[in-house]
Amino acid sequence: MKYNFFPPIIILIFLASCTMKPKVYDDTRLIMDTLVEVKLSGVPKKIAGRGVEVVFNEFNRVDRLMSRFKPRSAVSGFNNRFEATLKVDPELYNLLKQADEVSRVSGGAFDVTLEPVITLYNFDETKKVIPGRRKLDEALKYVGYQKIRYGADNTLFVAEPKLRIDLGGIAKGYALKRAARLLERAGIGNFLINAGGDIVVRGLKTDGSPWLLGIRNPRGLGIIGKLRVTDTAVVTSGDYERFFFYQGRRYHHILDPKTGRPAPLCRSVTVIYPDPAAADAYATAIFILGPEEGMKLVQSVKGLEALIIAQDGTITKSKGFKYEAQQT
Ligand code: ADP
Ligand code: MG
């Protein structure tokens, strides 16, 4: 039902393109706890209106599937399983497999099974909660991406009954990937989708130039540089997104699976990579690994580029990460 107006869109765009002047159409909505902004360039208003709805619907669909807070989601189904062997939703199976790949290349820095540790903290509420060493160690016993085994036909084997997953480090990127695919299938080829700083772009702006993005200064209001991109994803993980201060220390939401504590080495990591889901996971992984180990990971994955701002403010970037630095 949801997508049955796609074929008309393609025809309408074709017809309309000779009669209407192209403009950038812009709309924003709050989904997955995030401001999701869609910019469509060179699309007539009526079709653009439907296009943005497609994006918002897709974000809502991915949220219903991948949120651990929604009792009927595929993720909740997994977390509340009764058996060690279970068949899961094919999209969940594939996304977990993709997460598993990033876990392996990052030596376990990225790990979706960190849920028992994540729930010990409280980053969203005004009440600050910092778990102690003993609690963290207890929760870490149930953590480990290697504890999930992948069988044929969307079947998973999980020997640890207390293993639970949280896809907060990859789900937004996955929603971007699916939404971008739907727009392309609808014949819309020039767009930008921004989910709270995680961005996918296709084609060009109305004036024929690449999309222009700013890399935020993690300790200020301005930007540290500008980026011109097309047909890729640009994803940032930062310690300034969800955090609180306690006794002069910053506690943020990207946790190191080795310790269960906020990863201390970076302020922010921005990656460029064609697949938005992988980009999302890599940004989180590199953030945890830090500049040195993180850059080694970047060099081991073809097409992956990154700019890392270390905890002391030092900027390191891979060779292919082209940007215009800006004084702040
Ligand atoms: P954001 O969601 O702000 O863009 P990230 O993509 O870096 O930031 O994801 C952070 C989220 O990922 C956390 O809120 C948590 O749900 C989850 N997470 C935290 N630490 C890890 C980790 N080491 N591996 C995988 N996911 C993590
Ligand atoms: Mg991420």
mmCIF file of C-alpha atoms and ligand atoms in Angstrom:
data_model
loop_
_atom_site.group_PDB
_atom_site.id
_atom_site.type_symbol
_atom_site.label_atom_id
_atom_site.label_comp_id
_atom_site.label_asym_id
_atom_site.label_seq_id
_atom_site.Cartn_x
_atom_site.Cartn_y
_atom_site.Cartn_z
ATOM 1 C CA MET A 1 0.000 0.000 0.000
ATOM 2 C CA LYS A 2 2.599 2.457 1.110
ATOM 3 C CA TYR A 3 4.534 2.639 -2.131
ATOM 4 C CA ASN A 4 1.857 2.215 -4.731
ATOM 5 C CA PHE A 5 2.154 5.776 -5.942
ATOM 6 C CA PHE A 6 5.726 5.334 -7.105
ATOM 7 C CA PRO A 7 5.107 4.706 -10.758
ATOM 8 C CA PRO A 8 3.010 7.914 -11.102
ATOM 9 C CA ILE A 9 5.805 9.886 -9.497
ATOM 10 C CA ILE A 10 8.244 8.831 -12.145
ATOM 11 C CA ILE A 11 5.846 9.829 -14.910
ATOM 12 C CA LEU A 12 4.923 13.103 -13.260
ATOM 13 C CA ILE A 13 8.523 14.087 -12.811
ATOM 14 C CA PHE A 14 9.125 13.382 -16.435
ATOM 15 C CA LEU A 15 6.176 15.492 -17.552
ATOM 16 C CA ALA A 16 6.686 18.232 -15.047
ATOM 17 C CA SER A 17 10.352 18.691 -15.718
ATOM 18 C CA CYS A 18 9.676 20.637 -18.903
ATOM 19 C CA THR A 19 7.095 22.979 -17.424
ATOM 20 C CA MET A 20 8.164 23.803 -13.882
ATOM 21 C CA LYS A 21 11.111 25.651 -12.479
ATOM 22 C CA PRO A 22 13.083 23.464 -10.060
ATOM 23 C CA LYS A 23 13.441 24.516 -6.418
ATOM 24 C CA VAL A 24 14.777 22.970 -3.248
ATOM 25 C CA TYR A 25 11.924 21.541 -1.225
ATOM 26 C CA ASP A 26 12.641 21.235 2.482
ATOM 27 C CA ASP A 27 10.810 19.503 5.323
ATOM 28 C CA THR A 28 11.745 18.380 8.851
ATOM 29 C CA ARG A 29 10.196 15.997 11.356
ATOM 30 C CA LEU A 30 11.155 14.506 14.718
ATOM 31 C CA ILE A 31 11.567 10.709 14.351
ATOM 32 C CA MET A 32 13.770 8.235 16.297
ATOM 33 C CA ASP A 33 14.470 11.012 18.798
ATOM 34 C CA THR A 34 16.162 12.885 15.962
ATOM 35 C CA LEU A 35 15.361 15.801 13.682
ATOM 36 C CA VAL A 36 15.081 14.258 10.232
ATOM 37 C CA GLU A 37 15.448 16.848 7.485
ATOM 38 C CA VAL A 38 14.822 16.154 3.804
ATOM 39 C CA LYS A 39 15.913 18.438 0.978
ATOM 40 C CA LEU A 40 14.794 17.590 -2.541
ATOM 41 C CA SER A 41 16.280 19.557 -5.362
ATOM 42 C CA GLY A 42 14.672 20.152 -8.723
ATOM 43 C CA VAL A 43 11.435 18.334 -7.941
ATOM 44 C CA PRO A 44 7.995 19.925 -8.435
ATOM 45 C CA LYS A 45 6.272 20.762 -5.159
ATOM 46 C CA LYS A 46 3.504 18.181 -5.278
ATOM 47 C CA ILE A 47 5.861 15.313 -5.979
ATOM 48 C CA ALA A 48 8.382 16.624 -3.464
ATOM 49 C CA GLY A 49 5.634 16.600 -0.827
ATOM 50 C CA ARG A 50 5.086 12.909 -1.469
ATOM 51 C CA GLY A 51 8.818 12.270 -1.584
ATOM 52 C CA VAL A 52 9.393 13.654 1.903
ATOM 53 C CA GLU A 53 6.467 11.582 3.196
ATOM 54 C CA VAL A 54 8.160 8.494 1.786
ATOM 55 C CA VAL A 55 11.295 9.353 3.757
ATOM 56 C CA PHE A 56 9.435 10.035 7.012
ATOM 57 C CA ASN A 57 7.355 6.849 6.604
ATOM 58 C CA GLU A 58 10.500 4.832 6.054
ATOM 59 C CA PHE A 59 12.167 6.275 9.151
ATOM 60 C CA ASN A 60 9.063 5.375 11.155
ATOM 61 C CA ARG A 61 9.038 1.873 9.702
ATOM 62 C CA VAL A 62 12.719 1.280 10.536
ATOM 63 C CA ASP A 63 12.090 2.660 14.027
ATOM 64 C CA ARG A 64 9.174 0.239 14.547
ATOM 65 C CA LEU A 65 11.439 -2.606 13.460
ATOM 66 C CA MET A 66 14.753 -1.706 15.096
ATOM 67 C CA SER A 67 13.877 0.163 18.317
ATOM 68 C CA ARG A 68 14.537 -1.670 21.557
ATOM 69 C CA PHE A 69 11.977 0.605 23.243
ATOM 70 C CA LYS A 70 9.089 -0.603 21.074
ATOM 71 C CA PRO A 71 7.712 -3.843 22.584
ATOM 72 C CA ARG A 72 6.596 -5.189 19.200
ATOM 73 C CA SER A 73 9.796 -4.443 17.267
ATOM 74 C CA ALA A 74 11.972 -7.175 15.773
ATOM 75 C CA VAL A 75 14.695 -6.098 18.207
ATOM 76 C CA SER A 76 12.360 -6.539 21.207
ATOM 77 C CA GLY A 77 11.357 -9.921 19.778
ATOM 78 C CA PHE A 78 15.034 -10.862 19.807
ATOM 79 C CA ASN A 79 15.699 -9.406 23.263
ATOM 80 C CA ASN A 80 12.703 -11.221 24.772
ATOM 81 C CA ARG A 81 13.407 -14.574 23.099
ATOM 82 C CA PHE A 82 12.839 -17.855 24.947
ATOM 83 C CA GLU A 83 15.044 -20.130 22.879
ATOM 84 C CA ALA A 84 18.728 -20.099 21.946
ATOM 85 C CA THR A 85 17.819 -20.648 18.301
ATOM 86 C CA LEU A 86 15.447 -18.225 16.649
ATOM 87 C CA LYS A 87 14.385 -17.011 13.269
ATOM 88 C CA VAL A 88 14.300 -13.240 12.978
ATOM 89 C CA ASP A 89 13.038 -10.629 10.548
ATOM 90 C CA PRO A 90 15.286 -10.746 7.449
ATOM 91 C CA GLU A 91 16.092 -7.027 7.697
ATOM 92 C CA LEU A 92 17.185 -7.462 11.301
ATOM 93 C CA TYR A 93 19.247 -10.506 10.332
ATOM 94 C CA ASN A 94 21.051 -8.612 7.583
ATOM 95 C CA LEU A 95 21.636 -5.504 9.691
ATOM 96 C CA LEU A 96 23.037 -7.622 12.546
ATOM 97 C CA LYS A 97 25.348 -9.316 10.073
ATOM 98 C CA GLN A 98 26.538 -5.944 8.836
ATOM 99 C CA ALA A 99 27.093 -4.813 12.431
ATOM 100 C CA ASP A 100 29.004 -8.050 13.048
ATOM 101 C CA GLU A 101 31.354 -7.223 10.170
ATOM 102 C CA VAL A 102 32.142 -3.808 11.708
ATOM 103 C CA SER A 103 32.630 -5.477 15.098
ATOM 104 C CA ARG A 104 35.164 -7.840 13.601
ATOM 105 C CA VAL A 105 37.201 -5.215 11.740
ATOM 106 C CA SER A 106 37.162 -2.932 14.792
ATOM 107 C CA GLY A 107 38.290 -5.661 17.181
ATOM 108 C CA GLY A 108 34.999 -5.424 19.062
ATOM 109 C CA ALA A 109 34.984 -1.629 19.536
ATOM 110 C CA PHE A 110 31.597 -1.570 17.833
ATOM 111 C CA ASP A 111 29.293 -4.033 19.548
ATOM 112 C CA VAL A 112 25.484 -4.021 19.345
ATOM 113 C CA THR A 113 25.290 -6.455 22.284
ATOM 114 C CA LEU A 114 26.343 -3.694 24.684
ATOM 115 C CA GLU A 115 22.712 -3.130 25.702
ATOM 116 C CA PRO A 116 23.048 -4.475 29.292
ATOM 117 C CA VAL A 117 25.777 -1.854 29.865
ATOM 118 C CA ILE A 118 24.015 0.984 28.033
ATOM 119 C CA THR A 119 20.892 0.591 30.176
ATOM 120 C CA LEU A 120 22.960 1.128 33.333
ATOM 121 C CA TYR A 121 23.468 4.750 32.276
ATOM 122 C CA ASN A 122 20.898 7.438 31.904
ATOM 123 C CA PHE A 123 21.845 9.999 29.279
ATOM 124 C CA ASP A 124 18.386 11.200 28.356
ATOM 125 C CA GLU A 125 16.974 12.111 31.728
ATOM 126 C CA THR A 126 17.896 14.922 34.056
ATOM 127 C CA LYS A 127 18.857 12.385 36.725
ATOM 128 C CA LYS A 128 22.500 11.464 36.238
ATOM 129 C CA VAL A 129 23.324 7.785 36.653
ATOM 130 C CA ILE A 130 26.891 6.505 36.678
ATOM 131 C CA PRO A 131 27.230 2.761 37.302
ATOM 132 C CA GLY A 132 30.098 1.478 39.434
ATOM 133 C CA ARG A 133 32.797 -0.991 38.434
ATOM 134 C CA ARG A 134 31.008 -4.019 39.889
ATOM 135 C CA LYS A 135 27.760 -3.333 38.056
ATOM 136 C CA LEU A 136 29.618 -2.725 34.798
ATOM 137 C CA ASP A 137 31.575 -5.976 35.102
ATOM 138 C CA GLU A 138 28.426 -7.947 35.808
ATOM 139 C CA ALA A 139 26.687 -6.482 32.731
ATOM 140 C CA LEU A 140 29.792 -6.987 30.552
ATOM 141 C CA LYS A 141 29.559 -10.754 31.139
ATOM 142 C CA TYR A 142 26.560 -10.875 28.806
ATOM 143 C CA VAL A 143 28.171 -8.711 26.141
ATOM 144 C CA GLY A 144 29.965 -10.018 23.047
ATOM 145 C CA TYR A 145 29.084 -9.906 19.370
ATOM 146 C CA GLN A 146 30.750 -13.331 18.933
ATOM 147 C CA LYS A 147 27.973 -14.818 21.071
ATOM 148 C CA ILE A 148 25.563 -14.381 18.143
ATOM 149 C CA ARG A 149 25.988 -17.056 15.473
ATOM 150 C CA TYR A 150 24.481 -16.747 12.033
ATOM 151 C CA GLY A 151 22.694 -19.711 10.476
ATOM 152 C CA ALA A 152 20.889 -20.145 7.185
ATOM 153 C CA ASP A 153 17.441 -18.737 6.505
ATOM 154 C CA ASN A 154 17.566 -15.785 8.956
ATOM 155 C CA THR A 155 18.238 -18.046 11.908
ATOM 156 C CA LEU A 156 20.363 -16.907 14.832
ATOM 157 C CA PHE A 157 21.926 -18.975 17.616
ATOM 158 C CA VAL A 158 22.533 -17.255 20.923
ATOM 159 C CA ALA A 159 23.812 -19.404 23.781
ATOM 160 C CA GLU A 160 23.747 -16.523 26.327
ATOM 161 C CA PRO A 161 20.136 -15.986 27.462
ATOM 162 C CA LYS A 162 20.889 -12.536 28.891
ATOM 163 C CA LEU A 163 22.423 -11.214 25.667
ATOM 164 C CA ARG A 164 20.462 -8.186 24.433
ATOM 165 C CA ILE A 165 20.971 -5.833 21.514
ATOM 166 C CA ASP A 166 20.782 -2.055 21.011
ATOM 167 C CA LEU A 167 21.040 -0.782 17.447
ATOM 168 C CA GLY A 168 21.461 2.898 18.393
ATOM 169 C CA GLY A 169 24.871 2.949 16.690
ATOM 170 C CA ILE A 170 23.641 1.770 13.279
ATOM 171 C CA ALA A 171 19.834 2.086 12.964
ATOM 172 C CA LYS A 172 19.803 5.742 11.912
ATOM 173 C CA GLY A 173 22.274 4.994 9.137
ATOM 174 C CA TYR A 174 20.156 2.044 8.087
ATOM 175 C CA ALA A 175 17.042 4.247 7.920
ATOM 176 C CA LEU A 176 19.022 6.712 5.755
ATOM 177 C CA LYS A 177 20.066 3.899 3.435
ATOM 178 C CA ARG A 178 16.535 2.570 2.981
ATOM 179 C CA ALA A 179 14.976 6.024 2.603
ATOM 180 C CA ALA A 180 17.553 7.032 -0.018
ATOM 181 C CA ARG A 181 16.845 3.853 -1.949
ATOM 182 C CA LEU A 182 13.115 4.582 -1.979
ATOM 183 C CA LEU A 183 13.611 8.127 -3.267
ATOM 184 C CA GLU A 184 15.854 6.834 -6.031
ATOM 185 C CA ARG A 185 13.283 4.220 -6.986
ATOM 186 C CA ALA A 186 10.715 7.004 -7.170
ATOM 187 C CA GLY A 187 12.883 8.715 -9.743
ATOM 188 C CA ILE A 188 14.161 11.415 -7.373
ATOM 189 C CA GLY A 189 17.915 11.682 -7.872
ATOM 190 C CA ASN A 190 18.970 14.953 -6.232
ATOM 191 C CA PHE A 191 18.458 15.022 -2.500
ATOM 192 C CA LEU A 192 19.900 15.280 0.975
ATOM 193 C CA ILE A 193 18.568 13.545 4.081
ATOM 194 C CA ASN A 194 19.959 14.702 7.405
ATOM 195 C CA ALA A 195 19.148 12.648 10.510
ATOM 196 C CA GLY A 196 20.662 14.650 13.338
ATOM 197 C CA GLY A 197 23.994 15.105 11.586
ATOM 198 C CA ASP A 198 24.033 11.712 9.861
ATOM 199 C CA ILE A 199 23.633 12.577 6.222
ATOM 200 C CA VAL A 200 23.077 10.877 2.880
ATOM 201 C CA VAL A 201 23.325 12.854 -0.369
ATOM 202 C CA ARG A 202 22.565 12.059 -3.983
ATOM 203 C CA GLY A 203 23.126 14.111 -7.094
ATOM 204 C CA LEU A 204 23.414 17.873 -6.934
ATOM 205 C CA LYS A 205 21.713 20.980 -5.607
ATOM 206 C CA THR A 206 19.360 22.970 -7.810
ATOM 207 C CA ASP A 207 22.177 25.268 -8.942
ATOM 208 C CA GLY A 208 24.151 22.254 -10.174
ATOM 209 C CA SER A 209 26.768 22.326 -7.408
ATOM 210 C CA PRO A 210 27.559 19.507 -4.927
ATOM 211 C CA TRP A 211 25.907 19.503 -1.509
ATOM 212 C CA LEU A 212 27.784 21.698 0.959
ATOM 213 C CA LEU A 213 28.099 20.394 4.518
ATOM 214 C CA GLY A 214 29.720 21.842 7.627
ATOM 215 C CA ILE A 215 31.708 19.795 10.140
ATOM 216 C CA ARG A 216 30.661 21.012 13.544
ATOM 217 C CA ASN A 217 33.175 22.218 16.084
ATOM 218 C CA PRO A 218 32.615 19.734 18.952
ATOM 219 C CA ARG A 219 33.430 22.399 21.549
ATOM 220 C CA GLY A 220 31.867 25.495 20.039
ATOM 221 C CA LEU A 221 29.046 26.877 17.978
ATOM 222 C CA GLY A 222 30.768 27.178 14.612
ATOM 223 C CA ILE A 223 32.161 24.730 12.117
ATOM 224 C CA ILE A 224 35.742 23.544 11.687
ATOM 225 C CA GLY A 225 35.430 22.977 7.962
ATOM 226 C CA LYS A 226 33.311 22.611 4.864
ATOM 227 C CA LEU A 227 32.730 19.545 2.760
ATOM 228 C CA ARG A 228 31.418 19.262 -0.806
ATOM 229 C CA VAL A 229 29.905 15.871 -1.535
ATOM 230 C CA THR A 230 27.634 13.929 -3.830
ATOM 231 C CA ASP A 231 26.390 10.318 -3.882
ATOM 232 C CA THR A 232 27.695 9.273 -0.489
ATOM 233 C CA ALA A 233 26.994 9.322 3.237
ATOM 234 C CA VAL A 234 28.618 11.598 5.807
ATOM 235 C CA VAL A 235 28.157 10.491 9.410
ATOM 236 C CA THR A 236 29.450 12.011 12.636
ATOM 237 C CA SER A 237 29.731 10.493 16.111
ATOM 238 C CA GLY A 238 30.439 13.030 18.832
ATOM 239 C CA ASP A 239 30.737 13.236 22.590
ATOM 240 C CA TYR A 240 28.586 16.390 22.541
ATOM 241 C CA GLU A 241 25.392 14.754 21.286
ATOM 242 C CA ARG A 242 24.165 12.966 24.387
ATOM 243 C CA PHE A 243 26.071 13.644 27.569
ATOM 244 C CA PHE A 244 26.072 15.105 31.036
ATOM 245 C CA PHE A 245 28.742 16.489 33.334
ATOM 246 C CA TYR A 246 29.388 14.955 36.742
ATOM 247 C CA GLN A 247 32.130 16.187 39.056
ATOM 248 C CA GLY A 248 33.809 17.984 36.169
ATOM 249 C CA ARG A 249 33.825 14.956 33.899
ATOM 250 C CA ARG A 250 31.902 14.468 30.682
ATOM 251 C CA TYR A 251 29.814 11.299 30.435
ATOM 252 C CA HIS A 252 28.596 10.611 26.919
ATOM 253 C CA HIS A 253 26.695 7.872 25.121
ATOM 254 C CA ILE A 254 29.453 6.140 23.121
ATOM 255 C CA LEU A 255 30.770 3.383 25.349
ATOM 256 C CA ASP A 256 33.951 1.348 25.105
ATOM 257 C CA PRO A 257 33.032 -2.372 25.338
ATOM 258 C CA LYS A 258 36.422 -3.038 26.952
ATOM 259 C CA THR A 259 35.543 -0.956 30.012
ATOM 260 C CA GLY A 260 31.828 -0.192 29.833
ATOM 261 C CA ARG A 261 32.712 3.484 30.257
ATOM 262 C CA PRO A 262 32.407 6.419 27.837
ATOM 263 C CA ALA A 263 35.164 6.131 25.207
ATOM 264 C CA PRO A 264 37.736 8.775 26.221
ATOM 265 C CA LEU A 265 39.913 9.302 23.131
ATOM 266 C CA CYS A 266 37.846 11.465 20.750
ATOM 267 C CA ARG A 267 35.616 14.516 20.639
ATOM 268 C CA SER A 268 34.174 13.639 17.260
ATOM 269 C CA VAL A 269 34.638 11.437 14.220
ATOM 270 C CA THR A 270 33.221 12.233 10.786
ATOM 271 C CA VAL A 271 33.290 9.509 8.152
ATOM 272 C CA ILE A 272 32.528 9.496 4.448
ATOM 273 C CA TYR A 273 31.404 6.166 3.031
ATOM 274 C CA PRO A 274 28.868 5.172 0.362
ATOM 275 C CA ASP A 275 26.759 2.897 2.606
ATOM 276 C CA PRO A 276 25.069 5.016 5.328
ATOM 277 C CA ALA A 277 24.487 2.062 7.690
ATOM 278 C CA ALA A 278 28.129 1.009 7.564
ATOM 279 C CA ALA A 279 29.186 4.679 7.821
ATOM 280 C CA ASP A 280 27.145 5.034 11.021
ATOM 281 C CA ALA A 281 28.727 1.955 12.590
ATOM 282 C CA TYR A 282 32.243 2.901 11.460
ATOM 283 C CA ALA A 283 31.918 6.401 12.935
ATOM 284 C CA THR A 284 31.025 4.895 16.311
ATOM 285 C CA ALA A 285 33.789 2.266 16.044
ATOM 286 C CA ILE A 286 36.494 4.792 15.111
ATOM 287 C CA PHE A 287 35.346 7.112 17.890
ATOM 288 C CA ILE A 288 35.989 4.324 20.406
ATOM 289 C CA LEU A 289 39.296 3.222 18.859
ATOM 290 C CA GLY A 290 40.700 6.765 18.871
ATOM 291 C CA PRO A 291 42.951 8.535 16.323
ATOM 292 C CA GLU A 292 45.717 5.943 16.110
ATOM 293 C CA GLU A 293 43.838 2.638 15.982
ATOM 294 C CA GLY A 294 40.908 4.344 14.276
ATOM 295 C CA MET A 295 43.048 5.493 11.372
ATOM 296 C CA LYS A 296 44.348 1.946 10.935
ATOM 297 C CA LEU A 297 40.769 0.754 10.614
ATOM 298 C CA VAL A 298 40.057 3.504 8.055
ATOM 299 C CA GLN A 299 43.010 2.399 5.965
ATOM 300 C CA SER A 300 41.865 -1.225 6.037
ATOM 301 C CA VAL A 301 38.438 -0.510 4.522
ATOM 302 C CA LYS A 302 38.339 0.476 0.858
ATOM 303 C CA GLY A 303 36.449 3.709 0.226
ATOM 304 C CA LEU A 304 36.283 4.690 3.903
ATOM 305 C CA GLU A 305 37.477 8.212 4.771
ATOM 306 C CA ALA A 306 37.512 9.864 8.173
ATOM 307 C CA LEU A 307 38.287 13.048 10.040
ATOM 308 C CA ILE A 308 39.020 12.509 13.724
ATOM 309 C CA ILE A 309 39.067 15.220 16.376
ATOM 310 C CA ALA A 310 40.939 13.849 19.389
ATOM 311 C CA GLN A 311 40.109 14.702 22.994
ATOM 312 C CA ASP A 312 42.929 17.327 22.981
ATOM 313 C CA GLY A 313 41.492 18.962 19.839
ATOM 314 C CA THR A 314 44.073 17.572 17.413
ATOM 315 C CA ILE A 315 42.647 16.872 13.968
ATOM 316 C CA THR A 316 43.732 13.774 12.004
ATOM 317 C CA LYS A 317 42.279 12.858 8.642
ATOM 318 C CA SER A 318 42.675 10.198 5.984
ATOM 319 C CA LYS A 319 44.145 11.171 2.642
ATOM 320 C CA GLY A 320 40.906 11.012 0.687
ATOM 321 C CA PHE A 321 38.965 13.156 3.162
ATOM 322 C CA LYS A 322 38.833 16.439 1.260
ATOM 323 C CA TYR A 323 37.538 19.475 3.117
ATOM 324 C CA GLU A 324 38.130 23.201 3.454
ATOM 325 C CA ALA A 325 39.413 23.936 6.937
ATOM 326 C CA GLN A 326 37.903 26.956 8.663
ATOM 327 C CA GLN A 327 39.225 29.069 11.518
ATOM 328 C CA THR A 328 36.980 29.022 14.565
HETATM 329 P P1 ADP B 1 24.324 9.034 17.447
HETATM 330 O O1 ADP B 1 23.224 8.056 17.650
HETATM 331 O O2 ADP B 1 24.293 10.180 18.390
HETATM 332 O O3 ADP B 1 24.529 9.424 16.021
HETATM 333 P P2 ADP B 1 26.299 6.948 17.393
HETATM 334 O O4 ADP B 1 25.947 6.565 16.031
HETATM 335 O O5 ADP B 1 27.749 7.060 17.688
HETATM 336 O O6 ADP B 1 25.665 8.302 17.844
HETATM 337 O O7 ADP B 1 25.661 5.858 18.322
HETATM 338 C C1 ADP B 1 25.636 5.942 19.700
HETATM 339 C C2 ADP B 1 24.617 4.957 20.194
HETATM 340 O O8 ADP B 1 25.068 3.630 19.884
HETATM 341 C C3 ADP B 1 24.427 4.979 21.676
HETATM 342 O O9 ADP B 1 23.379 5.840 22.049
HETATM 343 C C4 ADP B 1 24.117 3.528 21.994
HETATM 344 O O10 ADP B 1 22.739 3.266 21.758
HETATM 345 C C5 ADP B 1 24.926 2.779 20.993
HETATM 346 N N1 ADP B 1 26.300 2.446 21.406
HETATM 347 C C6 ADP B 1 27.066 2.991 22.392
HETATM 348 N N2 ADP B 1 28.278 2.430 22.447
HETATM 349 C C7 ADP B 1 28.305 1.515 21.432
HETATM 350 C C8 ADP B 1 29.288 0.590 20.965
HETATM 351 N N3 ADP B 1 30.500 0.503 21.526
HETATM 352 N N4 ADP B 1 28.959 -0.210 19.923
HETATM 353 C C9 ADP B 1 27.732 -0.154 19.352
HETATM 354 N N5 ADP B 1 26.776 0.697 19.744
HETATM 355 C C10 ADP B 1 27.045 1.515 20.776
HETATM 356 MG MG MG B 2 27.017 5.418 14.727
#
